[in-house]
Amino acid sequence: MSENIIEIQHLEKNFGSHKVLSDIDFSVKKGDVTTIIGVSGSGKSTLLRCINVLETPSGGKILFHGNDIDEKGFSVTDYRAKVGMVFQSFNLFSNMTVLQNCMVGQVKVLGKKKAEAEEKAKYFLEKVGMLPYINAKPKQLSGGQKQRVAIARALAMEPEVLLFDEPTSALDPQMVGEVLAVMRQLAAEGLTMIVVTHEMAFARDVSNHVVFMKDGVIWEEGTPEDIFANPKKEETKDFLSRFIN
Amino acid sequence: MAEFIEGIVKVWNGYGSSFLNGALNTLIVSLVGTIAGCIIGFGVGVVQTIPTDKKDPLWKRVILTVVNLILKGYVELFRGTPMIVQSVFIYYGVRMVFDYQMDVWPAALFIVSINTGAYMAETVRGGILSIDPGQTEGAKAIGMNHFQTMMNVIIPQAFRNIIPQIGNNFIINIKDTSVLSVISFADLFFTHKSAVGALYLYFESATITMAIYLVMTVTASALLRLLEKKMDGDDNYDLATTDTLAYTSGLLSYHPKEKTLEDFK
Ligand SMILES: Nc1ncnc2c1ncn2[C@@H]1O[C@H](COP(=O)(O)OP(=O)(O)OP(=O)(O)O)[C@@H](O)[C@H]1O
Ligand SMILES: [Mg+2]
């Protein structure tokens, strides 16, 4: 349990001369549910996108099981297959059905047989309550349904860590619940997750590690009790007080 | 009028099967040229949209830049000159430079394909760029490389979006392959020229030729619309369940399973 799956050291990211992340340090162990909170523009998405190498960090290191992901010979595509990502805007493949969305990565990236991939896809679609919709195309689904399919698609790769970037922010309030319910269940089953969210109840009740970001740095981090019950920094209190009411 | 109809009958009796044969040749060269042109266009379009990263090794960036320059030159050259000139240039040029006499068929197919390819390259590039970048990120996030992302996610969608332009190109090819008669390719227009050469019935023969061209283009566009419809698939889907609860959105029909993720590890 003690080995870090992901370890981030002094991570930096600039867009041109605009410093978006500086000196980010944190690590994730197996089974951890880490939530990242903070105001808009504080660099939460950028951090997540750096972890998944959708953005190239400008400095610092990201270690995956102790291996530098920037090293020569480290396969970024293999790494991405093990570190899944769920986006705010779902990003389902619009040319494929729900079932195909959940199979294509298994077949093309992991090299699984179709039958095996289908079985696994169905297993995870059932988990997120979307099994009845296997023949639907993404455009025929509601936002909450799309997001649950996107989660199933990521799970079907059986990642070691799953990253969520504000998975409920694009959803109507009544659909937020159905997605959060799935995420709570995954957390309860021991899936390692890093979740950027504005859902404070989720951060407080589900995660075991909360990271508060502001202006591209980690301002304060700790257990949910540390952050929500006894925040040490004024900025953290400020931020939270805006959410509590 | 009676004289005109008589003329038509005369042309048809003498050259009917030649007209049909010419029409068939026109169709074949247009269809093969359009398909081959599409393949060239997709090849060029995909290469032109390969993303470069500052982290890529220098040799990769240099090769990509050179290849892209060559491809750009190809597109400009074949879009910027008339196909009739390209035909004589290639047909006679090959004979002069390589001392090799191309057969008419391969020459015709080559010219139409390479010309269509230049137009399609731009269309494909636009089609690829028009796909939401989120699709690419979704594919990357499950570990697909550039090639897999292109083949499985981007190209099928880009292809669907550019079918109207592909169809347009096909119809243009049906008409524009008439210039291949300069290298004596026996297409529909070539048949017309042979018929008037023998019978001197210009207007009658032209009427038949026009009619056949029109039938081919109108049929082609109708078929293409059908294909488009088919590719869009059903507007409806069947729920794969008998559980009526599933018809309501949300988690009403959703019961957490006893099995956990660990069972699958
Ligand atoms: N591709 C980019 N090019 C330039 N600047 C960028 C780019 N992506 C993000 N930024 C900038 O980086 C900063 C952090 O953005 P980021 O999206 O990480 O914030 P966030 O914390 O996720 O915000 P939100 O809660 O609104 O999603 C912002 O100032 C943003 O303008
Ligand atoms: Mg964000």
XYZ file of C-alpha atoms and ligand atoms in Angstrom:
542
model
C 0.000 0.000 0.000
C 2.868 2.382 0.570
C 4.265 2.588 -2.926
C 3.419 5.712 -4.867
C 1.728 5.124 -8.195
C 2.225 8.705 -9.250
C 4.698 11.111 -7.775
C 4.912 14.700 -8.936
C 8.058 16.675 -8.181
C 8.479 20.412 -8.685
C 6.152 20.370 -11.673
C 6.013 23.598 -13.669
C 4.020 24.657 -16.665
C 4.226 27.870 -18.657
C 2.168 28.888 -21.632
C 4.626 31.250 -23.270
C 5.542 33.717 -20.548
C 2.384 32.906 -18.574
C 3.277 30.784 -15.559
C 0.328 28.484 -14.883
C 1.853 25.906 -12.514
C 4.846 26.289 -10.271
C 6.571 23.887 -7.943
C 3.768 21.372 -7.666
C 4.601 18.413 -5.422
C 2.285 15.626 -4.473
C 1.897 11.914 -4.734
C -0.822 9.352 -5.115
C -0.846 5.905 -3.585
C -2.939 2.946 -4.596
C -6.527 3.400 -3.459
C -6.151 7.132 -2.855
C -8.983 9.396 -3.827
C -7.412 12.811 -4.269
C -9.606 15.803 -4.953
C -8.215 19.042 -6.320
C -10.204 22.159 -5.516
C -9.648 25.818 -6.236
C -11.014 28.783 -8.097
C -11.320 28.971 -11.846
C -7.982 29.590 -13.535
C -5.914 28.245 -10.661
C -4.396 25.590 -12.920
C -6.340 22.479 -11.887
C -7.068 21.286 -15.417
C -3.559 22.080 -16.532
C -2.190 19.943 -13.699
C -4.393 17.021 -14.665
C -3.523 17.423 -18.338
C 0.183 17.419 -17.471
C -0.265 14.190 -15.527
C -1.835 12.629 -18.623
C 0.743 14.293 -20.912
C -1.938 16.088 -22.887
C 0.216 19.083 -22.001
C 3.984 18.852 -21.874
C 5.306 20.080 -18.527
C 7.841 22.911 -18.682
C 9.787 21.657 -15.703
C 9.902 19.177 -12.881
C 9.192 15.480 -12.961
C 6.312 13.078 -13.012
C 7.148 9.578 -11.828
C 4.961 6.585 -12.564
C 5.910 3.712 -10.255
C 9.207 5.489 -9.816
C 9.921 5.858 -13.544
C 10.286 9.308 -15.051
C 7.640 9.562 -17.773
C 9.877 11.974 -19.673
C 12.694 9.426 -19.947
C 13.686 8.110 -23.351
C 12.128 4.733 -23.972
C 9.137 5.429 -21.720
C 6.038 4.819 -23.824
C 3.569 7.652 -23.381
C 0.779 5.703 -25.082
C 1.238 2.702 -22.762
C 1.270 5.091 -19.833
C -1.924 6.802 -20.954
C -3.629 3.424 -21.249
C -2.886 2.947 -17.531
C -3.867 6.466 -16.503
C -7.394 7.087 -17.696
C -9.038 10.452 -18.050
C -12.626 11.616 -17.908
C -13.269 15.056 -19.371
C -15.721 17.784 -18.533
C -16.960 17.651 -22.131
C -17.165 13.813 -22.256
C -15.251 13.515 -25.561
C -17.023 10.332 -26.601
C -16.301 9.224 -30.150
C -19.333 10.418 -32.075
C -18.839 7.950 -34.924
C -19.227 4.945 -32.610
C -21.986 3.422 -30.538
C -21.796 3.314 -26.766
C -20.507 -0.259 -26.909
C -17.892 0.529 -29.569
C -16.713 3.508 -27.533
C -15.937 1.137 -24.687
C -14.328 -1.519 -26.902
C -12.099 0.367 -29.306
C -9.314 1.098 -26.819
C -9.250 -2.471 -25.540
C -9.016 -3.872 -29.070
C -6.697 -1.333 -30.697
C -4.483 -0.363 -27.776
C -4.499 -3.413 -25.511
C -4.811 -5.895 -28.380
C -7.715 -7.814 -26.834
C -10.006 -10.114 -28.772
C -13.349 -8.597 -29.744
C -15.418 -11.029 -27.697
C -13.388 -10.420 -24.574
C -13.496 -6.658 -25.092
C -17.234 -6.734 -25.549
C -17.770 -8.700 -22.376
C -15.640 -6.302 -20.382
C -17.257 -3.256 -21.973
C -20.669 -4.592 -21.024
C -19.540 -5.314 -17.490
C -18.455 -1.732 -16.974
C -21.448 -0.298 -18.804
C -23.650 -2.210 -16.429
C -21.662 -0.822 -13.525
C -22.489 2.723 -14.597
C -26.083 1.820 -15.443
C -25.694 2.262 -19.198
C -25.945 -1.341 -20.378
C -29.370 -0.783 -21.988
C -27.908 1.882 -24.234
C -25.133 -0.085 -25.906
C -26.523 0.554 -29.391
C -27.056 4.282 -28.965
C -24.811 6.919 -30.497
C -23.445 9.621 -28.171
C -25.601 12.342 -29.708
C -28.693 10.408 -28.630
C -27.751 10.516 -24.931
C -28.212 13.075 -22.194
C -25.162 14.690 -20.627
C -25.268 12.518 -17.536
C -25.566 9.400 -19.657
C -22.660 10.492 -21.852
C -20.502 11.053 -18.826
C -21.346 7.633 -17.421
C -20.385 6.070 -20.754
C -17.156 8.076 -20.734
C -16.420 6.656 -17.276
C -17.146 3.136 -18.518
C -14.883 3.718 -21.512
C -12.057 4.758 -19.203
C -12.717 1.866 -16.794
C -12.736 -0.670 -19.622
C -9.019 0.028 -20.059
C -8.635 -1.059 -16.418
C -6.436 1.875 -15.558
C -4.396 2.050 -12.389
C -5.432 5.649 -11.882
C -8.396 7.516 -13.239
C -8.287 11.298 -13.644
C -11.512 13.283 -13.639
C -11.580 16.898 -14.803
C -14.756 18.470 -13.457
C -16.849 15.540 -14.633
C -20.119 17.113 -13.506
C -19.571 20.765 -14.400
C -21.244 20.544 -17.791
C -24.302 18.759 -16.406
C -27.738 19.894 -15.347
C -28.203 19.636 -11.577
C -30.431 16.557 -11.784
C -27.763 14.681 -13.740
C -24.914 15.563 -11.401
C -26.236 13.061 -8.861
C -26.180 10.087 -11.195
C -22.550 10.686 -12.135
C -21.442 11.332 -8.563
C -23.172 8.126 -7.473
C -21.053 6.165 -9.924
C -17.902 7.904 -8.753
C -18.692 7.267 -5.108
C -19.134 3.602 -5.839
C -15.830 3.416 -7.707
C -14.103 5.060 -4.777
C -15.695 2.590 -2.394
C -14.382 -0.260 -4.538
C -10.855 1.018 -4.165
C -10.221 2.663 -7.533
C -7.391 5.179 -7.390
C -8.703 8.546 -8.553
C -7.630 12.153 -8.920
C -10.689 14.349 -9.198
C -10.837 18.039 -10.025
C -14.201 19.158 -8.742
C -16.370 21.948 -7.458
C -18.516 19.399 -5.588
C -17.351 20.083 -2.047
C -19.543 17.379 -0.545
C -17.816 14.833 -2.748
C -14.390 16.151 -1.783
C -15.283 16.085 1.906
C -17.038 12.727 2.065
C -15.347 10.596 -0.564
C -11.748 11.650 -0.860
C -8.957 10.935 1.575
C -6.690 13.679 0.291
C -7.704 17.213 -0.623
C -5.466 19.603 -2.533
C -6.360 23.280 -2.579
C -4.821 25.186 -5.467
C -4.518 28.896 -6.016
C -2.542 30.799 -8.633
C -0.791 27.696 -9.894
C 0.553 26.502 -6.570
C -0.657 24.053 -3.962
C -1.775 26.377 -1.208
C -2.820 23.783 1.297
C -3.360 20.036 1.310
C -4.376 17.364 3.733
C -7.177 15.085 4.805
C -10.753 16.312 4.301
C -10.880 17.058 8.061
C -7.728 19.179 7.801
C -9.050 21.197 4.896
C -12.733 21.453 5.632
C -12.799 21.501 9.426
C -9.467 23.125 10.227
C -8.176 25.068 7.255
C -4.956 26.843 8.216
C -4.694 29.446 5.476
C -6.945 32.443 5.086
C -7.285 31.799 1.352
C -8.552 28.279 1.955
C -11.132 29.555 4.454
C -12.154 32.242 1.999
C -12.596 29.792 -0.821
C -14.550 27.323 1.284
C -16.820 29.904 2.874
C -17.998 30.820 -0.603
C -19.025 27.214 -1.147
C -20.550 26.432 2.194
C -23.368 28.937 1.766
C -37.772 18.447 -86.434
C -38.376 15.187 -88.264
C -35.001 15.641 -89.835
C -33.435 16.103 -86.419
C -35.014 12.928 -85.063
C -33.968 11.079 -88.146
C -30.419 12.305 -87.558
C -30.481 11.147 -83.970
C -31.670 7.718 -85.032
C -28.961 7.590 -87.621
C -26.220 8.506 -85.190
C -27.548 6.029 -82.664
C -27.844 3.216 -85.168
C -24.302 3.757 -86.301
C -22.654 4.578 -82.997
C -25.064 3.528 -80.218
C -22.824 0.846 -78.813
C -19.787 3.122 -79.112
C -21.613 5.787 -77.127
C -22.477 3.298 -74.420
C -18.968 1.986 -74.409
C -17.592 5.535 -74.230
C -19.969 6.296 -71.373
C -18.791 3.193 -69.546
C -15.164 4.213 -69.996
C -15.987 7.691 -68.724
C -17.652 6.202 -65.663
C -14.797 3.821 -64.947
C -12.069 6.425 -65.250
C -14.069 8.921 -63.170
C -14.927 6.427 -60.454
C -11.473 4.876 -60.185
C -9.904 8.324 -60.398
C -12.151 9.658 -57.649
C -11.504 6.697 -55.347
C -7.759 6.744 -55.959
C -7.821 10.521 -55.607
C -9.566 10.145 -52.242
C -6.922 7.709 -51.044
C -4.171 10.093 -52.171
C -6.063 12.977 -50.602
C -6.403 11.172 -47.269
C -2.740 10.199 -47.328
C -1.643 13.762 -48.002
C -4.186 15.250 -45.609
C -3.136 12.933 -42.762
C 0.565 13.634 -43.245
C -0.099 17.366 -43.374
C -1.922 17.247 -40.040
C 0.716 15.258 -38.118
C 1.318 17.370 -35.039
C 4.881 18.371 -34.302
C 6.162 18.813 -30.833
C 9.150 20.793 -29.718
C 10.291 17.620 -27.999
C 10.421 15.627 -31.240
C 13.926 14.839 -32.484
C 15.341 17.246 -35.054
C 15.449 14.689 -37.876
C 11.738 14.027 -37.510
C 10.884 17.702 -37.728
C 13.198 18.210 -40.719
C 11.760 15.256 -42.635
C 8.224 16.368 -41.877
C 8.932 19.906 -43.046
C 10.485 18.684 -46.309
C 7.665 16.208 -46.956
C 5.064 18.873 -46.243
C 6.761 21.262 -48.680
C 6.734 18.619 -51.406
C 3.071 17.839 -50.748
C 2.176 21.512 -50.834
C 3.994 21.828 -54.158
C 2.070 18.854 -55.518
C -1.265 20.327 -54.480
C -0.486 23.743 -55.939
C 0.859 22.288 -59.194
C -2.150 20.140 -59.943
C -4.771 22.569 -58.732
C -3.129 25.433 -60.549
C -2.967 23.962 -64.049
C -5.730 22.672 -66.358
C -6.161 18.904 -66.552
C -6.062 19.049 -70.343
C -2.552 20.476 -70.192
C -1.527 18.013 -67.470
C -2.707 15.194 -69.746
C -0.503 16.084 -72.689
C 2.332 17.091 -70.390
C 2.385 13.717 -68.653
C 1.490 11.535 -71.651
C 4.030 13.020 -74.013
C 6.478 14.011 -71.317
C 6.899 10.421 -70.164
C 7.601 9.400 -73.752
C 10.202 12.116 -74.219
C 11.967 11.846 -70.903
C 11.808 8.110 -70.188
C 11.540 6.895 -73.758
C 8.513 4.879 -72.688
C 5.112 4.855 -74.373
C 2.390 4.769 -71.712
C -0.770 2.919 -72.597
C -3.783 5.184 -72.785
C -5.712 3.545 -69.935
C -3.026 3.720 -67.262
C -2.182 7.224 -68.408
C -5.828 8.323 -68.119
C -6.283 6.730 -64.693
C -3.029 8.226 -63.456
C -3.890 11.736 -64.621
C -7.378 11.753 -63.150
C -6.232 10.232 -59.851
C -3.327 12.591 -59.325
C -5.491 15.583 -60.251
C -8.359 14.565 -57.977
C -5.864 13.778 -55.216
C -4.658 17.374 -55.231
C -8.167 18.695 -54.764
C -9.091 16.058 -52.197
C -5.955 16.750 -50.142
C -7.243 20.212 -49.301
C -10.752 18.921 -48.662
C -9.467 16.192 -46.356
C -7.215 18.583 -44.475
C -10.186 20.847 -43.872
C -12.308 17.853 -42.876
C -9.742 16.685 -40.342
C -9.262 20.146 -38.856
C -13.016 20.567 -38.485
C -13.314 17.626 -36.072
C -13.567 18.733 -32.452
C -10.106 18.426 -30.799
C -11.874 16.805 -27.850
C -12.210 13.674 -29.986
C -8.445 13.527 -30.370
C -7.949 14.047 -26.652
C -10.465 11.326 -25.860
C -8.518 8.955 -28.098
C -5.143 9.958 -26.691
C -6.442 9.538 -23.172
C -7.086 5.833 -23.760
C -3.614 5.386 -25.185
C -4.179 5.617 -28.930
C -1.281 6.893 -31.017
C -1.656 9.406 -33.842
C -2.221 6.750 -36.484
C -4.832 4.838 -34.457
C -6.617 8.064 -33.582
C -6.744 9.033 -37.234
C -7.928 5.660 -38.510
C -10.534 4.943 -35.854
C -11.851 8.297 -34.764
C -10.964 11.261 -36.931
C -11.010 9.924 -40.490
C -14.399 8.181 -40.240
C -15.923 11.457 -39.062
C -14.000 13.596 -41.527
C -15.005 11.180 -44.289
C -18.670 11.491 -43.396
C -18.389 15.273 -43.420
C -16.711 15.486 -46.808
C -18.909 13.013 -48.695
C -20.698 15.934 -50.395
C -17.363 17.230 -51.675
C -16.274 13.754 -52.768
C -19.529 13.451 -54.690
C -18.967 16.843 -56.196
C -15.519 15.762 -57.321
C -16.928 12.603 -58.849
C -19.469 14.596 -60.847
C -16.819 17.074 -61.959
C -14.677 14.117 -63.033
C -17.488 12.622 -65.136
C -17.569 15.870 -67.086
C -13.908 16.860 -67.014
C -12.514 13.506 -68.101
C -13.735 14.594 -71.553
C -10.377 16.366 -71.862
C -8.713 12.946 -71.950
C -9.693 12.724 -75.596
C -6.502 14.728 -76.268
C -4.569 11.575 -75.498
C -7.111 9.528 -77.486
C -8.771 7.994 -74.458
C -12.016 6.456 -75.799
C -14.445 8.173 -73.425
C -17.898 9.518 -74.222
C -16.670 12.767 -75.731
C -14.145 10.885 -77.852
C -17.011 8.782 -79.240
C -18.889 11.968 -80.078
C -15.872 13.252 -81.976
C -15.551 10.001 -83.941
C -19.276 10.002 -84.747
C -19.294 13.569 -86.107
C -16.081 12.862 -87.979
C -17.871 10.193 -89.960
C -21.467 11.468 -90.139
C -21.143 15.280 -89.849
C -24.280 15.339 -87.643
C -22.853 17.722 -85.027
C -26.021 18.816 -83.278
C -27.622 15.365 -83.184
C -24.512 13.690 -81.823
C -23.991 16.467 -79.278
C -27.579 16.031 -78.088
C -27.034 12.341 -77.440
C -23.739 13.067 -75.701
C -25.280 15.751 -73.509
C -28.151 13.467 -72.546
C -25.840 10.625 -71.538
C -23.617 12.940 -69.473
C -26.669 14.325 -67.729
C -28.081 10.880 -66.940
C -24.731 9.866 -65.438
C -24.310 12.960 -63.278
C -27.893 13.016 -62.033
C -27.783 9.317 -61.164
C -24.459 9.792 -59.408
C -25.726 12.589 -57.206
C -28.857 10.627 -56.304
C -26.766 7.609 -55.318
C -24.462 9.784 -53.258
C -27.332 11.257 -51.325
C -28.497 7.744 -50.588
C -25.038 6.801 -49.328
C -24.974 9.850 -47.078
C -28.299 8.891 -45.581
C -27.151 5.362 -45.021
C -23.955 6.458 -43.289
C -25.880 8.579 -40.825
C -27.660 5.450 -39.672
C -30.872 5.207 -37.767
C -32.208 8.134 -35.869
C -33.433 5.663 -33.304
C -31.765 2.936 -31.353
C -33.150 -0.046 -29.527
C -32.707 -0.266 -25.845
C -30.984 -3.570 -25.296
C -33.197 -4.607 -22.444
C -36.638 -5.713 -21.458
C -36.325 -3.808 -18.219
C -38.876 -1.025 -18.550
C -37.223 0.966 -15.815
C -34.300 1.498 -18.146
C -36.443 3.703 -20.315
C -36.244 6.415 -17.757
C -32.975 8.215 -17.718
C -30.814 8.098 -14.656
C -29.954 5.439 -12.201
C -33.402 4.081 -11.485
C -32.595 0.750 -13.082
C -29.122 0.718 -11.724
C -28.269 -1.634 -8.903
C -24.690 -1.697 -7.748
C -23.104 -5.054 -8.350
C -21.563 -7.228 -5.705
C -18.583 -7.837 -7.946
C -15.888 -5.246 -7.644
C -13.147 -3.934 -9.858
C -10.746 -6.308 -8.160
C -12.497 -9.323 -9.673
C -11.297 -8.224 -13.040
C -7.711 -7.442 -12.149
N -3.532 26.122 -23.978
C -3.371 27.205 -23.203
N -2.687 28.271 -23.663
C -2.513 29.362 -22.882
N -2.991 29.475 -21.645
C -3.680 28.457 -21.128
C -3.921 27.266 -21.879
N -4.637 26.415 -21.112
C -4.845 27.058 -19.952
N -4.284 28.280 -19.940
C -4.281 29.231 -18.823
O -3.829 28.566 -17.681
C -4.523 29.017 -16.533
C -5.039 27.831 -15.781
O -6.035 27.194 -16.549
P -6.747 25.869 -16.095
O -7.678 25.479 -17.190
O -5.734 24.877 -15.684
O -7.558 26.353 -14.834
P -8.637 25.571 -13.972
O -8.180 25.655 -12.578
O -8.849 24.228 -14.542
O -9.923 26.453 -14.163
P -11.458 26.012 -14.293
O -11.960 25.775 -12.909
O -12.111 27.190 -14.921
O -11.505 24.803 -15.160
C -5.581 29.983 -17.021
O -5.133 31.280 -16.773
C -5.669 29.717 -18.481
O -5.986 30.895 -19.177
Mg -10.501 23.288 -15.595
